[in-house]
Amino acid sequence: MTHSVRDFSVLSRPCSLVVFLSAVHLLVALYYVLYSPETLSFLPYFKEAFSNTGLPTNRSRNDGMFVTSAQSKEPSPDETTSLPSAAPQSCPETPPRLVGPHHVEFSNPVSLELVRKENPEIQEGGRWRPKDCTARQKVAIIIPYRHRKTHLKYWLYYLHPILQRQQLDYGVYVVNQYGETTFNRAKLMNVGFTEALKQYDYDCFVFSDVDIVPADDRNLYKCYNQPRHLSVALDKFGFRLPYERIFGGASAMNKEQFTKINGYPNNYWGWGGEDDDVSNRLSIRGLSISRPDSIIGRCRMITHTEDTNNAPNPKRFDQIKHTRETIDRDGLSSLQYRLVSVEKCPLYTNVTVDVGTP
Ligand code: UD2
Ligand code: MN
């Protein structure tokens, strides 16, 4: 008996060491389970599951609701459940799978089914992010739109693969002007900025016409230290800038740059002038325009005739003379619109908005 007791005491030291090490192991494992990025990325869904009373919805409507920019709610965390969760390392500065110049043509029609088939990773609402690295920027692409379905299909067909190769965490927002009143491209941009921020915490905004497609994927659709003009060498203009201060077509501004200029003006109805007003806003606020060179900046524009209800704005020449007086009172600060619907289509988010009349 004494002998066996002595035996146990010989064992007790290694045993307690084993128990101690197991406890440490358990605690470390528990820590990783609770605080790993995967678990954290599930938390919002747990929260939603416990707080949700109805069915999950991918469509929000507020017919008849009048929205001002001041009412825009806090950016919500990404609510798109099937996107890959953030990877630990950030994506390389230069995306590795770019192809450089590529062929762009608008002769054979493309269908949305084809675009979906060729881009199986795009999530509803036109959202995508890389799965093997964390994108350097969260980019909302804002497209002013009305009655240009054929152009939109080409745009989606060419741009989705390019934006994926550029490793951006991006979403496509088609801002569709409701009704048949005079078109207001600039106001649609302000609505796109405001509505995209309600969906996700974007830090960069690319504003692009629906008919412009880059012909070189090294032309990164992201933001830079200065506002970026992207469509610098358009076929329409003989592959060069028609004038130095041009900022129309496709351009990118981060949140800070865009709010610094108070966004786009809301009072340019019909064709023209609004892009030059933004260019004035940039120089008034001490910002300059950055651009890729004319090789990387090659773009194609789909040729088209004048749209109905978008005749040249006769007031534009006078308006662009007065940007200095209007910049503070006309823009994001005075934005008012009636949101008709926000619909998450498979390849883009369709924001339909009543912007009113002149
Ligand atoms: C030039 C500018 C453009 C804008 C416009 C004057 C370039 C390369 N482009 O383009 O940025 O400043 O002049 O407003 O400098 N849209 C519709 N439906 C309509 C009308 C317009 O969807 O009924 C949208 C669409 O995205 C279109 C954009 O507005 O691409 C600009 O209109 P545009 O294509 O008629 O103007 P454009 O080509 O002269
Ligand atoms: Mn055009």
mmCIF file with all atom_site columns, C-alpha atoms in Angstrom, residues 20-177:
data_model
loop_
_atom_site.group_PDB
_atom_site.id
_atom_site.type_symbol
_atom_site.label_atom_id
_atom_site.label_alt_id
_atom_site.label_comp_id
_atom_site.label_asym_id
_atom_site.label_entity_id
_atom_site.label_seq_id
_atom_site.pdbx_PDB_ins_code
_atom_site.Cartn_x
_atom_site.Cartn_y
_atom_site.Cartn_z
_atom_site.occupancy
_atom_site.B_iso_or_equiv
_atom_site.pdbx_formal_charge
_atom_site.auth_seq_id
_atom_site.auth_comp_id
_atom_site.auth_asym_id
_atom_site.auth_atom_id
_atom_site.pdbx_PDB_model_num
ATOM 1   C CA . PHE A 1 20  ? -2.300  21.574 -17.665 1.00 0.00 ? 20  PHE A CA 1
ATOM 2   C CA . LEU A 1 21  ? -1.163  21.277 -21.303 1.00 0.00 ? 21  LEU A CA 1
ATOM 3   C CA . SER A 1 22  ? -4.588  19.926 -22.370 1.00 0.00 ? 22  SER A CA 1
ATOM 4   C CA . ALA A 1 23  ? -6.295  22.858 -20.677 1.00 0.00 ? 23  ALA A CA 1
ATOM 5   C CA . VAL A 1 24  ? -4.009  25.323 -22.466 1.00 0.00 ? 24  VAL A CA 1
ATOM 6   C CA . HIS A 1 25  ? -4.638  23.535 -25.771 1.00 0.00 ? 25  HIS A CA 1
ATOM 7   C CA . LEU A 1 26  ? -8.401  23.671 -25.201 1.00 0.00 ? 26  LEU A CA 1
ATOM 8   C CA . LEU A 1 27  ? -8.307  27.380 -24.407 1.00 0.00 ? 27  LEU A CA 1
ATOM 9   C CA . VAL A 1 28  ? -6.236  28.185 -27.486 1.00 0.00 ? 28  VAL A CA 1
ATOM 10  C CA . ALA A 1 29  ? -8.598  26.140 -29.686 1.00 0.00 ? 29  ALA A CA 1
ATOM 11  C CA . LEU A 1 30  ? -11.617 27.874 -28.135 1.00 0.00 ? 30  LEU A CA 1
ATOM 12  C CA . TYR A 1 31  ? -10.056 31.291 -28.765 1.00 0.00 ? 31  TYR A CA 1
ATOM 13  C CA . TYR A 1 32  ? -9.534  30.523 -32.461 1.00 0.00 ? 32  TYR A CA 1
ATOM 14  C CA . VAL A 1 33  ? -13.028 29.118 -32.908 1.00 0.00 ? 33  VAL A CA 1
ATOM 15  C CA . LEU A 1 34  ? -14.590 32.209 -31.356 1.00 0.00 ? 34  LEU A CA 1
ATOM 16  C CA . TYR A 1 35  ? -12.404 34.887 -32.931 1.00 0.00 ? 35  TYR A CA 1
ATOM 17  C CA . SER A 1 36  ? -11.422 33.541 -36.362 1.00 0.00 ? 36  SER A CA 1
ATOM 18  C CA . PRO A 1 37  ? -12.473 35.753 -39.348 1.00 0.00 ? 37  PRO A CA 1
ATOM 19  C CA . GLU A 1 38  ? -14.796 32.960 -40.536 1.00 0.00 ? 38  GLU A CA 1
ATOM 20  C CA . THR A 1 39  ? -16.684 32.922 -37.270 1.00 0.00 ? 39  THR A CA 1
ATOM 21  C CA . LEU A 1 40  ? -16.792 36.695 -37.145 1.00 0.00 ? 40  LEU A CA 1
ATOM 22  C CA . SER A 1 41  ? -18.135 36.827 -40.684 1.00 0.00 ? 41  SER A CA 1
ATOM 23  C CA . PHE A 1 42  ? -21.005 34.594 -39.590 1.00 0.00 ? 42  PHE A CA 1
ATOM 24  C CA . LEU A 1 43  ? -21.985 36.818 -36.685 1.00 0.00 ? 43  LEU A CA 1
ATOM 25  C CA . PRO A 1 44  ? -24.178 39.187 -38.732 1.00 0.00 ? 44  PRO A CA 1
ATOM 26  C CA . TYR A 1 45  ? -26.177 36.195 -39.988 1.00 0.00 ? 45  TYR A CA 1
ATOM 27  C CA . PHE A 1 46  ? -26.626 34.897 -36.457 1.00 0.00 ? 46  PHE A CA 1
ATOM 28  C CA . LYS A 1 47  ? -27.798 38.343 -35.457 1.00 0.00 ? 47  LYS A CA 1
ATOM 29  C CA . GLU A 1 48  ? -30.120 38.490 -38.432 1.00 0.00 ? 48  GLU A CA 1
ATOM 30  C CA . ALA A 1 49  ? -31.457 35.005 -37.699 1.00 0.00 ? 49  ALA A CA 1
ATOM 31  C CA . PHE A 1 50  ? -32.344 35.998 -34.160 1.00 0.00 ? 50  PHE A CA 1
ATOM 32  C CA . SER A 1 51  ? -33.784 39.406 -34.980 1.00 0.00 ? 51  SER A CA 1
ATOM 33  C CA . ASN A 1 52  ? -35.568 38.633 -38.246 1.00 0.00 ? 52  ASN A CA 1
ATOM 34  C CA . THR A 1 53  ? -39.292 38.291 -38.053 1.00 0.00 ? 53  THR A CA 1
ATOM 35  C CA . GLY A 1 54  ? -40.008 37.838 -41.750 1.00 0.00 ? 54  GLY A CA 1
ATOM 36  C CA . LEU A 1 55  ? -38.395 36.130 -44.704 1.00 0.00 ? 55  LEU A CA 1
ATOM 37  C CA . PRO A 1 56  ? -35.043 37.387 -45.943 1.00 0.00 ? 56  PRO A CA 1
ATOM 38  C CA . THR A 1 57  ? -35.536 39.773 -48.830 1.00 0.00 ? 57  THR A CA 1
ATOM 39  C CA . ASN A 1 58  ? -33.325 40.809 -51.700 1.00 0.00 ? 58  ASN A CA 1
ATOM 40  C CA . ARG A 1 59  ? -35.545 43.630 -52.812 1.00 0.00 ? 59  ARG A CA 1
ATOM 41  C CA . SER A 1 60  ? -36.321 46.800 -50.959 1.00 0.00 ? 60  SER A CA 1
ATOM 42  C CA . ARG A 1 61  ? -39.055 49.135 -52.052 1.00 0.00 ? 61  ARG A CA 1
ATOM 43  C CA . ASN A 1 62  ? -40.160 52.394 -50.696 1.00 0.00 ? 62  ASN A CA 1
ATOM 44  C CA . ASP A 1 63  ? -42.546 53.622 -53.316 1.00 0.00 ? 63  ASP A CA 1
ATOM 45  C CA . GLY A 1 64  ? -43.487 57.183 -52.737 1.00 0.00 ? 64  GLY A CA 1
ATOM 46  C CA . MET A 1 65  ? -40.772 57.790 -50.208 1.00 0.00 ? 65  MET A CA 1
ATOM 47  C CA . PHE A 1 66  ? -38.911 61.035 -50.669 1.00 0.00 ? 66  PHE A CA 1
ATOM 48  C CA . VAL A 1 67  ? -35.249 60.705 -49.865 1.00 0.00 ? 67  VAL A CA 1
ATOM 49  C CA . THR A 1 68  ? -32.763 63.446 -49.131 1.00 0.00 ? 68  THR A CA 1
ATOM 50  C CA . SER A 1 69  ? -29.045 62.828 -48.818 1.00 0.00 ? 69  SER A CA 1
ATOM 51  C CA . ALA A 1 70  ? -29.202 63.823 -45.148 1.00 0.00 ? 70  ALA A CA 1
ATOM 52  C CA . GLN A 1 71  ? -31.536 60.889 -44.502 1.00 0.00 ? 71  GLN A CA 1
ATOM 53  C CA . SER A 1 72  ? -29.156 58.288 -45.846 1.00 0.00 ? 72  SER A CA 1
ATOM 54  C CA . LYS A 1 73  ? -28.544 55.706 -43.167 1.00 0.00 ? 73  LYS A CA 1
ATOM 55  C CA . GLU A 1 74  ? -25.206 54.447 -41.871 1.00 0.00 ? 74  GLU A CA 1
ATOM 56  C CA . PRO A 1 75  ? -23.385 52.137 -44.263 1.00 0.00 ? 75  PRO A CA 1
ATOM 57  C CA . SER A 1 76  ? -24.517 48.661 -43.352 1.00 0.00 ? 76  SER A CA 1
ATOM 58  C CA . PRO A 1 77  ? -22.133 45.727 -43.392 1.00 0.00 ? 77  PRO A CA 1
ATOM 59  C CA . ASP A 1 78  ? -22.230 43.759 -46.594 1.00 0.00 ? 78  ASP A CA 1
ATOM 60  C CA . GLU A 1 79  ? -25.521 41.933 -46.611 1.00 0.00 ? 79  GLU A CA 1
ATOM 61  C CA . THR A 1 80  ? -24.693 39.701 -49.560 1.00 0.00 ? 80  THR A CA 1
ATOM 62  C CA . THR A 1 81  ? -24.428 36.372 -47.822 1.00 0.00 ? 81  THR A CA 1
ATOM 63  C CA . SER A 1 82  ? -22.696 34.286 -50.461 1.00 0.00 ? 82  SER A CA 1
ATOM 64  C CA . LEU A 1 83  ? -19.637 36.453 -51.089 1.00 0.00 ? 83  LEU A CA 1
ATOM 65  C CA . PRO A 1 84  ? -16.372 34.893 -49.956 1.00 0.00 ? 84  PRO A CA 1
ATOM 66  C CA . SER A 1 85  ? -15.249 36.166 -46.559 1.00 0.00 ? 85  SER A CA 1
ATOM 67  C CA . ALA A 1 86  ? -12.225 38.416 -46.353 1.00 0.00 ? 86  ALA A CA 1
ATOM 68  C CA . ALA A 1 87  ? -8.892  36.668 -46.967 1.00 0.00 ? 87  ALA A CA 1
ATOM 69  C CA . PRO A 1 88  ? -6.015  37.457 -44.602 1.00 0.00 ? 88  PRO A CA 1
ATOM 70  C CA . GLN A 1 89  ? -3.527  39.000 -47.037 1.00 0.00 ? 89  GLN A CA 1
ATOM 71  C CA . SER A 1 90  ? -4.263  42.008 -49.246 1.00 0.00 ? 90  SER A CA 1
ATOM 72  C CA . CYS A 1 91  ? -4.181  41.641 -53.034 1.00 0.00 ? 91  CYS A CA 1
ATOM 73  C CA . PRO A 1 92  ? -0.983  42.676 -54.838 1.00 0.00 ? 92  PRO A CA 1
ATOM 74  C CA . GLU A 1 93  ? -0.630  46.306 -55.935 1.00 0.00 ? 93  GLU A CA 1
ATOM 75  C CA . THR A 1 94  ? -0.508  45.145 -59.577 1.00 0.00 ? 94  THR A CA 1
ATOM 76  C CA . PRO A 1 95  ? -3.183  42.512 -60.266 1.00 0.00 ? 95  PRO A CA 1
ATOM 77  C CA . PRO A 1 96  ? -1.377  39.414 -61.611 1.00 0.00 ? 96  PRO A CA 1
ATOM 78  C CA . ARG A 1 97  ? -3.897  38.177 -64.181 1.00 0.00 ? 97  ARG A CA 1
ATOM 79  C CA . LEU A 1 98  ? -4.304  41.272 -66.360 1.00 0.00 ? 98  LEU A CA 1
ATOM 80  C CA . VAL A 1 99  ? -4.061  40.692 -70.099 1.00 0.00 ? 99  VAL A CA 1
ATOM 81  C CA . GLY A 1 100 ? -3.362  44.258 -71.289 1.00 0.00 ? 100 GLY A CA 1
ATOM 82  C CA . PRO A 1 101 ? -4.937  45.399 -74.578 1.00 0.00 ? 101 PRO A CA 1
ATOM 83  C CA . HIS A 1 102 ? -7.926  43.314 -75.614 1.00 0.00 ? 102 HIS A CA 1
ATOM 84  C CA . HIS A 1 103 ? -10.385 43.283 -78.461 1.00 0.00 ? 103 HIS A CA 1
ATOM 85  C CA . VAL A 1 104 ? -13.690 45.134 -78.042 1.00 0.00 ? 104 VAL A CA 1
ATOM 86  C CA . GLU A 1 105 ? -16.429 45.088 -80.625 1.00 0.00 ? 105 GLU A CA 1
ATOM 87  C CA . PHE A 1 106 ? -20.129 45.758 -80.693 1.00 0.00 ? 106 PHE A CA 1
ATOM 88  C CA . SER A 1 107 ? -21.186 43.831 -83.777 1.00 0.00 ? 107 SER A CA 1
ATOM 89  C CA . ASN A 1 108 ? -22.624 40.610 -82.333 1.00 0.00 ? 108 ASN A CA 1
ATOM 90  C CA . PRO A 1 109 ? -25.400 41.000 -79.781 1.00 0.00 ? 109 PRO A CA 1
ATOM 91  C CA . VAL A 1 110 ? -24.781 39.512 -76.321 1.00 0.00 ? 110 VAL A CA 1
ATOM 92  C CA . SER A 1 111 ? -27.377 38.167 -73.911 1.00 0.00 ? 111 SER A CA 1
ATOM 93  C CA . LEU A 1 112 ? -27.532 38.436 -70.134 1.00 0.00 ? 112 LEU A CA 1
ATOM 94  C CA . GLU A 1 113 ? -27.593 34.622 -69.992 1.00 0.00 ? 113 GLU A CA 1
ATOM 95  C CA . LEU A 1 114 ? -24.246 34.502 -71.781 1.00 0.00 ? 114 LEU A CA 1
ATOM 96  C CA . VAL A 1 115 ? -22.761 37.067 -69.393 1.00 0.00 ? 115 VAL A CA 1
ATOM 97  C CA . ARG A 1 116 ? -24.020 35.057 -66.419 1.00 0.00 ? 116 ARG A CA 1
ATOM 98  C CA . LYS A 1 117 ? -22.627 31.834 -67.811 1.00 0.00 ? 117 LYS A CA 1
ATOM 99  C CA . GLU A 1 118 ? -19.226 33.396 -68.437 1.00 0.00 ? 118 GLU A CA 1
ATOM 100 C CA . ASN A 1 119 ? -19.118 35.015 -64.976 1.00 0.00 ? 119 ASN A CA 1
ATOM 101 C CA . PRO A 1 120 ? -20.400 32.346 -62.580 1.00 0.00 ? 120 PRO A CA 1
ATOM 102 C CA . GLU A 1 121 ? -18.907 33.967 -59.474 1.00 0.00 ? 121 GLU A CA 1
ATOM 103 C CA . ILE A 1 122 ? -20.898 37.202 -59.727 1.00 0.00 ? 122 ILE A CA 1
ATOM 104 C CA . GLN A 1 123 ? -23.368 37.414 -56.853 1.00 0.00 ? 123 GLN A CA 1
ATOM 105 C CA . GLU A 1 124 ? -26.818 38.942 -57.077 1.00 0.00 ? 124 GLU A CA 1
ATOM 106 C CA . GLY A 1 125 ? -26.807 42.700 -57.333 1.00 0.00 ? 125 GLY A CA 1
ATOM 107 C CA . GLY A 1 126 ? -23.646 42.482 -59.469 1.00 0.00 ? 126 GLY A CA 1
ATOM 108 C CA . ARG A 1 127 ? -21.314 41.973 -56.499 1.00 0.00 ? 127 ARG A CA 1
ATOM 109 C CA . TRP A 1 128 ? -17.947 40.285 -56.519 1.00 0.00 ? 128 TRP A CA 1
ATOM 110 C CA . ARG A 1 129 ? -14.757 40.190 -54.490 1.00 0.00 ? 129 ARG A CA 1
ATOM 111 C CA . PRO A 1 130 ? -11.599 38.085 -54.762 1.00 0.00 ? 130 PRO A CA 1
ATOM 112 C CA . LYS A 1 131 ? -11.489 34.987 -52.588 1.00 0.00 ? 131 LYS A CA 1
ATOM 113 C CA . ASP A 1 132 ? -7.738  34.455 -52.273 1.00 0.00 ? 132 ASP A CA 1
ATOM 114 C CA . CYS A 1 133 ? -6.820  37.966 -51.124 1.00 0.00 ? 133 CYS A CA 1
ATOM 115 C CA . THR A 1 134 ? -8.463  41.078 -49.699 1.00 0.00 ? 134 THR A CA 1
ATOM 116 C CA . ALA A 1 135 ? -9.180  43.689 -52.368 1.00 0.00 ? 135 ALA A CA 1
ATOM 117 C CA . ARG A 1 136 ? -7.377  46.991 -51.890 1.00 0.00 ? 136 ARG A CA 1
ATOM 118 C CA . GLN A 1 137 ? -10.510 49.013 -52.631 1.00 0.00 ? 137 GLN A CA 1
ATOM 119 C CA . LYS A 1 138 ? -14.266 48.645 -52.344 1.00 0.00 ? 138 LYS A CA 1
ATOM 120 C CA . VAL A 1 139 ? -15.587 50.113 -55.571 1.00 0.00 ? 139 VAL A CA 1
ATOM 121 C CA . ALA A 1 140 ? -19.157 51.032 -56.506 1.00 0.00 ? 140 ALA A CA 1
ATOM 122 C CA . ILE A 1 141 ? -19.632 51.464 -60.258 1.00 0.00 ? 141 ILE A CA 1
ATOM 123 C CA . ILE A 1 142 ? -22.417 53.956 -60.944 1.00 0.00 ? 142 ILE A CA 1
ATOM 124 C CA . ILE A 1 143 ? -24.057 53.925 -64.375 1.00 0.00 ? 143 ILE A CA 1
ATOM 125 C CA . PRO A 1 144 ? -26.615 56.625 -65.316 1.00 0.00 ? 144 PRO A CA 1
ATOM 126 C CA . TYR A 1 145 ? -29.262 54.894 -67.346 1.00 0.00 ? 145 TYR A CA 1
ATOM 127 C CA . ARG A 1 146 ? -32.505 54.939 -69.280 1.00 0.00 ? 146 ARG A CA 1
ATOM 128 C CA . HIS A 1 147 ? -33.590 52.819 -72.266 1.00 0.00 ? 147 HIS A CA 1
ATOM 129 C CA . ARG A 1 148 ? -30.126 51.544 -73.228 1.00 0.00 ? 148 ARG A CA 1
ATOM 130 C CA . LYS A 1 149 ? -30.537 47.804 -72.716 1.00 0.00 ? 149 LYS A CA 1
ATOM 131 C CA . THR A 1 150 ? -28.328 46.793 -75.656 1.00 0.00 ? 150 THR A CA 1
ATOM 132 C CA . HIS A 1 151 ? -25.507 49.024 -74.404 1.00 0.00 ? 151 HIS A CA 1
ATOM 133 C CA . LEU A 1 152 ? -25.894 47.744 -70.854 1.00 0.00 ? 152 LEU A CA 1
ATOM 134 C CA . LYS A 1 153 ? -25.502 44.142 -72.016 1.00 0.00 ? 153 LYS A CA 1
ATOM 135 C CA . TYR A 1 154 ? -22.253 44.962 -73.818 1.00 0.00 ? 154 TYR A CA 1
ATOM 136 C CA . TRP A 1 155 ? -21.023 46.894 -70.786 1.00 0.00 ? 155 TRP A CA 1
ATOM 137 C CA . LEU A 1 156 ? -21.704 43.954 -68.451 1.00 0.00 ? 156 LEU A CA 1
ATOM 138 C CA . TYR A 1 157 ? -20.241 41.488 -70.941 1.00 0.00 ? 157 TYR A CA 1
ATOM 139 C CA . TYR A 1 158 ? -16.912 43.329 -71.164 1.00 0.00 ? 158 TYR A CA 1
ATOM 140 C CA . LEU A 1 159 ? -16.609 44.875 -67.710 1.00 0.00 ? 159 LEU A CA 1
ATOM 141 C CA . HIS A 1 160 ? -17.402 41.982 -65.346 1.00 0.00 ? 160 HIS A CA 1
ATOM 142 C CA . PRO A 1 161 ? -14.378 39.923 -66.475 1.00 0.00 ? 161 PRO A CA 1
ATOM 143 C CA . ILE A 1 162 ? -12.126 43.010 -66.429 1.00 0.00 ? 162 ILE A CA 1
ATOM 144 C CA . LEU A 1 163 ? -13.179 44.068 -62.927 1.00 0.00 ? 163 LEU A CA 1
ATOM 145 C CA . GLN A 1 164 ? -12.571 40.537 -61.640 1.00 0.00 ? 164 GLN A CA 1
ATOM 146 C CA . ARG A 1 165 ? -9.100  40.448 -63.185 1.00 0.00 ? 165 ARG A CA 1
ATOM 147 C CA . GLN A 1 166 ? -8.475  43.794 -61.487 1.00 0.00 ? 166 GLN A CA 1
ATOM 148 C CA . GLN A 1 167 ? -9.220  42.080 -58.131 1.00 0.00 ? 167 GLN A CA 1
ATOM 149 C CA . LEU A 1 168 ? -11.659 44.719 -56.942 1.00 0.00 ? 168 LEU A CA 1
ATOM 150 C CA . ASP A 1 169 ? -14.305 44.261 -54.265 1.00 0.00 ? 169 ASP A CA 1
ATOM 151 C CA . TYR A 1 170 ? -17.011 45.793 -56.426 1.00 0.00 ? 170 TYR A CA 1
ATOM 152 C CA . GLY A 1 171 ? -20.715 46.275 -57.077 1.00 0.00 ? 171 GLY A CA 1
ATOM 153 C CA . VAL A 1 172 ? -22.481 47.543 -60.207 1.00 0.00 ? 172 VAL A CA 1
ATOM 154 C CA . TYR A 1 173 ? -25.307 50.086 -59.730 1.00 0.00 ? 173 TYR A CA 1
ATOM 155 C CA . VAL A 1 174 ? -27.442 50.963 -62.712 1.00 0.00 ? 174 VAL A CA 1
ATOM 156 C CA . VAL A 1 175 ? -29.307 54.137 -61.799 1.00 0.00 ? 175 VAL A CA 1
ATOM 157 C CA . ASN A 1 176 ? -32.373 54.130 -63.963 1.00 0.00 ? 176 ASN A CA 1
ATOM 158 C CA . GLN A 1 177 ? -34.280 57.388 -64.407 1.00 0.00 ? 177 GLN A CA 1
#
